[in-house]
PDB file of C-alpha atoms in Angstrom:
ATOM      1  CA  MET A 193      31.727 -69.606  15.577  1.00  0.00           C
ATOM      2  CA  LYS A 194      33.422 -67.135  13.556  1.00  0.00           C
ATOM      3  CA  VAL A 195      34.110 -68.062   9.912  1.00  0.00           C
ATOM      4  CA  VAL A 196      36.575 -65.980   7.789  1.00  0.00           C
ATOM      5  CA  VAL A 197      36.541 -66.691   3.914  1.00  0.00           C
ATOM      6  CA  CYS A 198      39.639 -65.985   1.826  1.00  0.00           C
ATOM      7  CA  ARG A 199      39.018 -66.262  -1.919  1.00  0.00           C
ATOM      8  CA  THR A 200      41.528 -67.817  -4.563  1.00  0.00           C
ATOM      9  CA  ASN A 201      42.003 -68.240  -8.305  1.00  0.00           C
ATOM     10  CA  LYS A 202      42.888 -71.653  -7.385  1.00  0.00           C
ATOM     11  CA  LYS A 203      40.215 -74.364  -7.757  1.00  0.00           C
ATOM     12  CA  ILE A 204      40.454 -75.772  -3.977  1.00  0.00           C
ATOM     13  CA  PHE A 205      38.762 -75.635  -0.813  1.00  0.00           C
ATOM     14  CA  SER A 206      40.101 -75.819   2.568  1.00  0.00           C
ATOM     15  CA  ILE A 207      39.194 -75.614   6.310  1.00  0.00           C
ATOM     16  CA  LYS A 208      41.762 -74.570   8.933  1.00  0.00           C
ATOM     17  CA  VAL A 209      40.381 -74.594  12.376  1.00  0.00           C
ATOM     18  CA  GLU A 210      42.006 -72.188  14.932  1.00  0.00           C
ATOM     19  CA  LYS A 211      41.267 -71.496  18.678  1.00  0.00           C
ATOM     20  CA  ASP A 212      38.832 -68.571  17.871  1.00  0.00           C
ATOM     21  CA  VAL A 213      38.086 -68.652  14.287  1.00  0.00           C
ATOM     22  CA  VAL A 214      37.816 -71.081  11.366  1.00  0.00           C
ATOM     23  CA  LYS A 215      39.482 -69.862   8.171  1.00  0.00           C
ATOM     24  CA  VAL A 216      38.207 -71.217   4.629  1.00  0.00           C
ATOM     25  CA  THR A 217      39.968 -70.911   1.609  1.00  0.00           C
ATOM     26  CA  ALA A 218      37.769 -71.275  -1.371  1.00  0.00           C
ATOM     27  CA  PHE A 219      37.749 -70.864  -5.345  1.00  0.00           C
ATOM     28  CA  ARG A 220      36.597 -67.423  -6.082  1.00  0.00           C
ATOM     29  CA  LYS A 221      33.545 -68.563  -8.154  1.00  0.00           C
ATOM     30  CA  MET A 222      32.252 -70.680  -5.386  1.00  0.00           C
ATOM     31  CA  THR A 223      29.127 -69.258  -4.207  1.00  0.00           C
ATOM     32  CA  LEU A 224      28.266 -68.194  -0.539  1.00  0.00           C
ATOM     33  CA  GLU A 225      25.676 -71.091  -0.305  1.00  0.00           C
ATOM     34  CA  GLU A 226      28.260 -73.523  -1.465  1.00  0.00           C
ATOM     35  CA  ILE A 227      30.747 -72.701   1.223  1.00  0.00           C
ATOM     36  CA  LYS A 228      28.172 -72.543   3.875  1.00  0.00           C
ATOM     37  CA  GLN A 229      26.900 -76.021   2.823  1.00  0.00           C
ATOM     38  CA  ARG A 230      30.655 -77.602   2.688  1.00  0.00           C
ATOM     39  CA  VAL A 231      31.325 -76.190   6.206  1.00  0.00           C
ATOM     40  CA  SER A 232      27.877 -77.280   7.424  1.00  0.00           C
ATOM     41  CA  ASP A 233      29.244 -80.562   6.328  1.00  0.00           C
ATOM     42  CA  LYS A 234      32.613 -80.553   8.223  1.00  0.00           C
ATOM     43  CA  ARG A 235      30.349 -79.270  11.345  1.00  0.00           C
ATOM     44  CA  GLU A 236      31.257 -82.663  13.467  1.00  0.00           C
ATOM     45  CA  TRP A 237      34.962 -82.249  12.411  1.00  0.00           C
ATOM     46  CA  ILE A 238      35.272 -78.571  13.090  1.00  0.00           C
ATOM     47  CA  ASN A 239      33.534 -78.772  16.541  1.00  0.00           C
ATOM     48  CA  SER A 240      36.073 -81.763  17.275  1.00  0.00           C
ATOM     49  CA  ARG A 241      39.164 -79.440  16.260  1.00  0.00           C
ATOM     50  CA  ARG A 242      37.884 -76.524  18.467  1.00  0.00           C
ATOM     51  CA  LYS A 243      37.256 -78.902  21.342  1.00  0.00           C
ATOM     52  CA  SER A 244      40.833 -79.814  21.091  1.00  0.00           C
ATOM     53  CA  PHE A 245      42.139 -76.559  21.631  1.00  0.00           C
ATOM     54  CA  SER A 246      40.605 -76.774  25.163  1.00  0.00           C
ATOM     55  CA  LYS A 247      41.795 -80.273  26.312  1.00  0.00           C
ATOM     56  CA  GLU A 248      44.991 -80.655  28.119  1.00  0.00           C
ATOM     57  CA  SER A 249      45.864 -83.712  26.367  1.00  0.00           C
ATOM     58  CA  CYS A 250      45.770 -82.603  22.774  1.00  0.00           C
ATOM     59  CA  ASN A 251      47.888 -79.461  23.962  1.00  0.00           C
ATOM     60  CA  ALA A 252      50.575 -81.530  25.640  1.00  0.00           C
ATOM     61  CA  GLY A 253      50.762 -83.620  22.445  1.00  0.00           C
ATOM     62  CA  LYS A 254      51.741 -80.454  20.406  1.00  0.00           C
ATOM     63  CA  SER A 255      54.189 -78.815  22.898  1.00  0.00           C
ATOM     64  CA  ARG A 256      56.081 -82.177  23.522  1.00  0.00           C
ATOM     65  CA  GLU A 257      57.602 -81.737  20.160  1.00  0.00           C
ATOM     66  CA  ASN A 258      60.039 -79.039  21.618  1.00  0.00           C
ATOM     67  CA  ASN A 259      61.118 -81.471  24.351  1.00  0.00           C
ATOM     68  CA  PRO A 260      63.804 -83.686  23.411  1.00  0.00           C
ATOM     69  CA  ASP A 261      63.227 -86.551  26.098  1.00  0.00           C
ATOM     70  CA  SER A 262      59.574 -87.026  24.594  1.00  0.00           C
ATOM     71  CA  VAL A 263      58.148 -89.702  22.217  1.00  0.00           C
ATOM     72  CA  VAL A 264      56.364 -87.006  20.208  1.00  0.00           C
ATOM     73  CA  ALA A 265      59.754 -84.943  19.639  1.00  0.00           C
ATOM     74  CA  GLN A 266      61.751 -88.240  18.610  1.00  0.00           C
ATOM     75  CA  MET A 267      58.703 -88.725  16.035  1.00  0.00           C
ATOM     76  CA  PHE A 268      59.391 -85.304  14.673  1.00  0.00           C
ATOM     77  CA  CYS A 269      62.827 -86.436  14.207  1.00  0.00           C
ATOM     78  CA  GLY A 270      62.463 -89.790  12.743  1.00  0.00           C
ATOM     79  CA  LYS A 271      63.847 -91.938  15.695  1.00  0.00           C
ATOM     80  CA  LYS A 272      60.453 -93.157  16.565  1.00  0.00           C
ATOM     81  CA  CYS A 273      57.256 -94.283  14.262  1.00  0.00           C
ATOM     82  CA  LEU A 274      53.659 -94.588  15.375  1.00  0.00           C
ATOM     83  CA  LEU A 275      51.886 -97.687  13.497  1.00  0.00           C
ATOM     84  CA  ALA A 276      48.579 -98.565  14.515  1.00  0.00           C
ATOM     85  CA  GLY A 277      48.641 -96.269  17.606  1.00  0.00           C
ATOM     86  CA  ASN A 278      51.648 -98.247  18.649  1.00  0.00           C
ATOM     87  CA  THR A 279      54.951 -96.620  19.041  1.00  0.00           C
ATOM     88  CA  PHE A 280      57.931 -98.316  17.201  1.00  0.00           C
ATOM     89  CA  GLU A 281      61.736 -97.504  17.637  1.00  0.00           C
ATOM     90  CA  VAL A 282      63.441 -96.510  14.356  1.00  0.00           C
ATOM     91  CA  VAL A 283      66.776 -98.100  13.409  1.00  0.00           C
ATOM     92  CA  GLN A 284      69.100 -98.231  10.440  1.00  0.00           C
ATOM     93  CA  THR A 285      69.666-101.718   8.626  1.00  0.00           C
ATOM     94  CA  THR A 286      72.070-102.493   5.581  1.00  0.00           C
ATOM     95  CA  GLU A 287      68.901-103.843   3.698  1.00  0.00           C
ATOM     96  CA  SER A 288      67.947-101.561   0.702  1.00  0.00           C
ATOM     97  CA  ARG A 289      64.301-100.707   1.921  1.00  0.00           C
ATOM     98  CA  CYS A 290      62.204 -99.928   4.730  1.00  0.00           C
ATOM     99  CA  PHE A 291      60.628-102.930   6.748  1.00  0.00           C
ATOM    100  CA  LEU A 292      59.100-103.957  10.079  1.00  0.00           C
ATOM    101  CA  ASP A 293      61.179-106.313  12.668  1.00  0.00           C
ATOM    102  CA  GLY A 294      59.243-106.996  15.776  1.00  0.00           C
ATOM    103  CA  ASP A 295      58.690-103.690  17.412  1.00  0.00           C
ATOM    104  CA  LYS A 296      61.354-101.953  15.273  1.00  0.00           C
ATOM    105  CA  VAL A 297      61.095 -99.852  11.682  1.00  0.00           C
ATOM    106  CA  CYS A 298      64.188-100.671   9.718  1.00  0.00           C
ATOM    107  CA  VAL A 299      65.574 -97.700   7.754  1.00  0.00           C
ATOM    108  CA  PRO A 300      68.288 -98.111   5.251  1.00  0.00           C
ATOM    109  CA  GLU A 301      71.639 -96.696   6.164  1.00  0.00           C
ATOM    110  CA  LYS A 302      71.703 -94.275   3.253  1.00  0.00           C
ATOM    111  CA  TYR A 303      68.449 -92.537   4.456  1.00  0.00           C
ATOM    112  CA  TYR A 304      69.028 -93.079   8.229  1.00  0.00           C
ATOM    113  CA  ALA A 305      72.126 -90.694   8.490  1.00  0.00           C
ATOM    114  CA  SER A 306      69.803 -87.486   7.655  1.00  0.00           C
ATOM    115  CA  LYS A 307      66.889 -86.281   9.716  1.00  0.00           C
ATOM    116  CA  GLU A 308      65.412 -85.133   6.187  1.00  0.00           C
ATOM    117  CA  LEU A 309      66.105 -88.695   4.736  1.00  0.00           C
ATOM    118  CA  ARG A 310      64.834 -90.338   7.413  1.00  0.00           C
ATOM    119  CA  LEU A 311      61.451 -88.687   7.569  1.00  0.00           C
ATOM    120  CA  LYS A 312      61.154 -89.110   3.865  1.00  0.00           C
ATOM    121  CA  ALA A 313      61.906 -92.605   3.938  1.00  0.00           C
ATOM    122  CA  LEU A 314      59.202 -93.072   6.837  1.00  0.00           C
ATOM    123  CA  ARG A 315      56.754 -91.088   5.155  1.00  0.00           C
ATOM    124  CA  SER A 316      57.044 -93.442   1.997  1.00  0.00           C
ATOM    125  CA  PHE A 317      56.855 -96.383   4.236  1.00  0.00           C
ATOM    126  CA  VAL A 318      53.782 -95.461   6.140  1.00  0.00           C
ATOM    127  CA  LYS A 319      51.883 -94.714   2.705  1.00  0.00           C
ATOM    128  CA  LYS A 320      52.896 -98.040   1.399  1.00  0.00           C
ATOM    129  CA  LEU A 321      51.528 -99.558   4.697  1.00  0.00           C
ATOM    130  CA  SER A 322      48.444 -97.650   4.407  1.00  0.00           C
ATOM    131  CA  LEU A 323      47.939 -98.972   0.588  1.00  0.00           C
ATOM    132  CA  GLN A 324      48.509-102.809   1.635  1.00  0.00           C
ATOM    133  CA  ASN A 325      46.812-102.853   5.054  1.00  0.00           C
ATOM    134  CA  ILE A 326      43.845-100.288   4.882  1.00  0.00           C
ATOM    135  CA  SER A 327      42.866-101.345   1.432  1.00  0.00           C
ATOM    136  CA  THR A 328      42.545-104.976   2.616  1.00  0.00           C
ATOM    137  CA  GLU A 329      40.092-103.345   5.157  1.00  0.00           C
ATOM    138  CA  VAL A 330      38.271-101.660   3.145  1.00  0.00           C
ATOM    139  CA  SER A 331      37.618-104.694   0.617  1.00  0.00           C
ATOM    140  CA  LYS A 332      36.349-106.676   3.896  1.00  0.00           C
ATOM    141  CA  PHE A 333      34.150-103.987   5.074  1.00  0.00           C
ATOM    142  CA  GLY A 334      32.817-103.610   1.389  1.00  0.00           C
ATOM    143  CA  CYS A 335      31.951-107.394   1.272  1.00  0.00           C
ATOM    144  CA  PHE A 336      30.253-107.142   4.512  1.00  0.00           C
ATOM    145  CA  VAL A 337      27.919-104.307   3.484  1.00  0.00           C
ATOM    146  CA  SER A 338      27.910-105.344  -0.241  1.00  0.00           C
ATOM    147  CA  LEU A 339      29.022-102.067  -1.762  1.00  0.00           C
ATOM    148  CA  CYS A 340      32.150-101.494  -3.653  1.00  0.00           C
ATOM    149  CA  PRO A 341      34.144 -98.222  -3.880  1.00  0.00           C
ATOM    150  CA  THR A 342      35.403 -97.373  -7.420  1.00  0.00           C
ATOM    151  CA  LYS A 343      38.593 -96.168  -6.482  1.00  0.00           C
ATOM    152  CA  ILE A 344      40.795 -95.767  -3.078  1.00  0.00           C
ATOM    153  CA  GLU A 345      43.032 -93.213  -2.910  1.00  0.00           C
ATOM    154  CA  PHE A 346      45.827 -92.430  -0.306  1.00  0.00           C
ATOM    155  CA  LYS A 347      47.016 -88.508  -0.315  1.00  0.00           C
ATOM    156  CA  ASN A 348      48.281 -85.738   1.789  1.00  0.00           C
ATOM    157  CA  LEU A 349      45.079 -84.169   3.094  1.00  0.00           C
ATOM    158  CA  SER A 350      45.310 -80.733   4.693  1.00  0.00           C
ATOM    159  CA  ASN A 351      42.051 -81.142   6.354  1.00  0.00           C
ATOM    160  CA  GLY A 352      40.962 -84.179   8.361  1.00  0.00           C
ATOM    161  CA  TRP A 353      41.694 -87.744   7.548  1.00  0.00           C
ATOM    162  CA  LEU A 354      39.150 -88.603   4.823  1.00  0.00           C
ATOM    163  CA  LYS A 355      37.935 -86.630   1.812  1.00  0.00           C
ATOM    164  CA  CYS A 356      34.043 -87.338   1.787  1.00  0.00           C
ATOM    165  CA  SER A 357      32.798 -88.846  -1.458  1.00  0.00           C
ATOM    166  CA  ASN A 358      29.112 -89.269  -2.781  1.00  0.00           C
ATOM    167  CA  PRO A 359      27.005 -91.967  -3.793  1.00  0.00           C
ATOM    168  CA  ARG A 360      27.519 -91.252  -7.406  1.00  0.00           C
ATOM    169  CA  ASP A 361      31.549 -91.450  -7.591  1.00  0.00           C
ATOM    170  CA  ARG A 362      32.160 -93.657  -4.588  1.00  0.00           C
ATOM    171  CA  ILE A 363      35.877 -92.759  -4.396  1.00  0.00           C
ATOM    172  CA  ILE A 364      37.380 -93.436  -1.064  1.00  0.00           C
ATOM    173  CA  THR A 365      40.228 -90.933  -0.030  1.00  0.00           C
ATOM    174  CA  PHE A 366      42.425 -91.315   2.912  1.00  0.00           C
ATOM    175  CA  ASP A 367      45.621 -89.561   4.465  1.00  0.00           C
ATOM    176  CA  PHE A 368      48.246 -91.646   3.808  1.00  0.00           C
ATOM    177  CA  ARG A 369      49.141 -91.660   7.469  1.00  0.00           C
ATOM    178  CA  ILE A 370      45.812 -93.496   8.288  1.00  0.00           C
ATOM    179  CA  CYS A 371      47.783 -96.650   9.055  1.00  0.00           C
ATOM    180  CA  GLN A 372      49.351 -94.617  12.043  1.00  0.00           C
ATOM    181  CA  LEU A 373      45.908 -94.437  13.790  1.00  0.00           C
ATOM    182  CA  PRO A 374      44.883 -96.914  16.343  1.00  0.00           C
ATOM    183  CA  GLU A 375      42.790 -99.595  14.909  1.00  0.00           C
ATOM    184  CA  ASN A 376      39.384 -98.685  16.043  1.00  0.00           C
ATOM    185  CA  LEU A 377      39.975 -95.171  14.457  1.00  0.00           C
ATOM    186  CA  GLN A 378      40.964 -96.733  11.267  1.00  0.00           C
ATOM    187  CA  ARG A 379      37.848 -98.562  11.240  1.00  0.00           C
ATOM    188  CA  TYR A 380      35.774 -95.522  12.014  1.00  0.00           C
ATOM    189  CA  LEU A 381      36.956 -93.751   8.957  1.00  0.00           C
ATOM    190  CA  ILE A 382      36.339 -96.572   6.823  1.00  0.00           C
ATOM    191  CA  VAL A 383      32.859 -96.952   7.986  1.00  0.00           C
ATOM    192  CA  HIS A 384      32.373 -93.073   7.487  1.00  0.00           C
ATOM    193  CA  ALA A 385      33.774 -93.275   3.975  1.00  0.00           C
ATOM    194  CA  PHE A 386      31.174 -96.260   3.134  1.00  0.00           C
ATOM    195  CA  CYS A 387      28.111 -94.413   4.683  1.00  0.00           C
ATOM    196  CA  HIS A 388      28.765 -91.712   1.944  1.00  0.00           C
ATOM    197  CA  PHE A 389      27.971 -94.039  -0.719  1.00  0.00           C
ATOM    198  CA  LEU A 390      24.530 -93.783   0.771  1.00  0.00           C
ATOM    199  CA  TYR A 391      24.348 -90.353   2.045  1.00  0.00           C
ATOM    200  CA  GLU A 392      26.165 -87.331   0.294  1.00  0.00           C
ATOM    201  CA  GLY A 393      26.045 -85.012   3.498  1.00  0.00           C
ATOM    202  CA  HIS A 394      26.433 -85.135   7.042  1.00  0.00           C
ATOM    203  CA  ASP A 395      22.627 -85.061   8.093  1.00  0.00           C
ATOM    204  CA  ALA A 396      21.006 -87.351  10.751  1.00  0.00           C
ATOM    205  CA  SER A 397      20.379 -89.903   8.373  1.00  0.00           C
ATOM    206  CA  PHE A 398      24.174 -90.428   7.759  1.00  0.00           C
ATOM    207  CA  TRP A 399      25.210 -90.280  11.465  1.00  0.00           C
ATOM    208  CA  ASN A 400      22.528 -92.840  12.078  1.00  0.00           C
ATOM    209  CA  ALA A 401      24.041 -95.310   9.560  1.00  0.00           C
ATOM    210  CA  VAL A 402      27.667 -94.727  10.869  1.00  0.00           C
ATOM    211  CA  SER A 403      26.037 -95.268  14.355  1.00  0.00           C
ATOM    212  CA  ASN A 404      24.843 -98.855  13.570  1.00  0.00           C
ATOM    213  CA  HIS A 405      28.041-100.006  12.944  1.00  0.00           C
ATOM    214  CA  ILE A 406      30.034 -97.717  15.509  1.00  0.00           C
ATOM    215  CA  PRO A 407      27.286 -96.750  18.274  1.00  0.00           C
ATOM    216  CA  GLN A 408      30.530 -94.480  20.026  1.00  0.00           C
ATOM    217  CA  TYR A 409      31.376 -92.794  16.922  1.00  0.00           C
ATOM    218  CA  ARG A 410      31.551 -89.288  18.566  1.00  0.00           C
ATOM    219  CA  GLN A 411      33.976 -90.576  20.825  1.00  0.00           C
ATOM    220  CA  TYR A 412      36.103 -91.522  17.945  1.00  0.00           C
ATOM    221  CA  VAL A 413      35.810 -88.176  15.917  1.00  0.00           C
ATOM    222  CA  GLU A 414      37.207 -86.479  19.126  1.00  0.00           C
ATOM    223  CA  ALA A 415      40.170 -88.781  19.561  1.00  0.00           C
ATOM    224  CA  LEU A 416      41.105 -88.061  15.979  1.00  0.00           C
ATOM    225  CA  ALA A 417      41.998 -84.798  16.909  1.00  0.00           C
ATOM    226  CA  TYR A 418      44.921 -85.641  19.053  1.00  0.00           C
ATOM    227  CA  TYR A 419      46.495 -87.222  15.879  1.00  0.00           C
ATOM    228  CA  ASP A 420      46.351 -84.353  14.065  1.00  0.00           C
ATOM    229  CA  PHE A 421      50.423 -83.571  15.248  1.00  0.00           C
ATOM    230  CA  LEU A 422      51.164 -86.663  12.788  1.00  0.00           C
ATOM    231  CA  LYS A 423      50.383 -84.056   9.900  1.00  0.00           C
ATOM    232  CA  ASP A 424      53.041 -81.849  10.915  1.00  0.00           C
ATOM    233  CA  ILE A 425      55.958 -84.686  10.879  1.00  0.00           C
TER     234      ILE A 425
END
């Protein structure tokens, strides 16, 4: 696996996986050992992304953006919306807020007329649903394992669906689009987050803890790669 490191004056760390190379952007004062450790911690995710490039299903999902008849293409123009792995039709409403009505997502008329405004309204609605629904599921799982996060955040993450915390901070940071994923993948991410309250890295002990709750977690790690197209909408 070829890794290319680009230094920056910004205090950031990001990983971008391409077909033949892994590009890392890191703060200029970060040591090489720190970079190696962070890349190692993300190895499972990196491997799943690399595999996705050779999978026809993932490639098809990406290419369908340019096919006006595809569901994915309609998602990119805000005419369809994915929620919990299910596709909802986006329609306009005279109401002043977005809401669900059966198998439809209703968007106010003032936003619906413009593609850009429609997509912006849908992003805000998706984030609101994640805040409501995922926070509830986090609370339920926390009660089950007798652990409690200090904070739950929903952000636009450039890498992955979850920003891993540590046993000291116990902060859970999800990508705000998490509610769009199928419920089994949502649960995997929640379990993954809580296991970091016990183990900081992604060593064997960490994955053993994950497998206690989700034995088939490897399948879920690979499945997540398919839904990366949602980050581009």
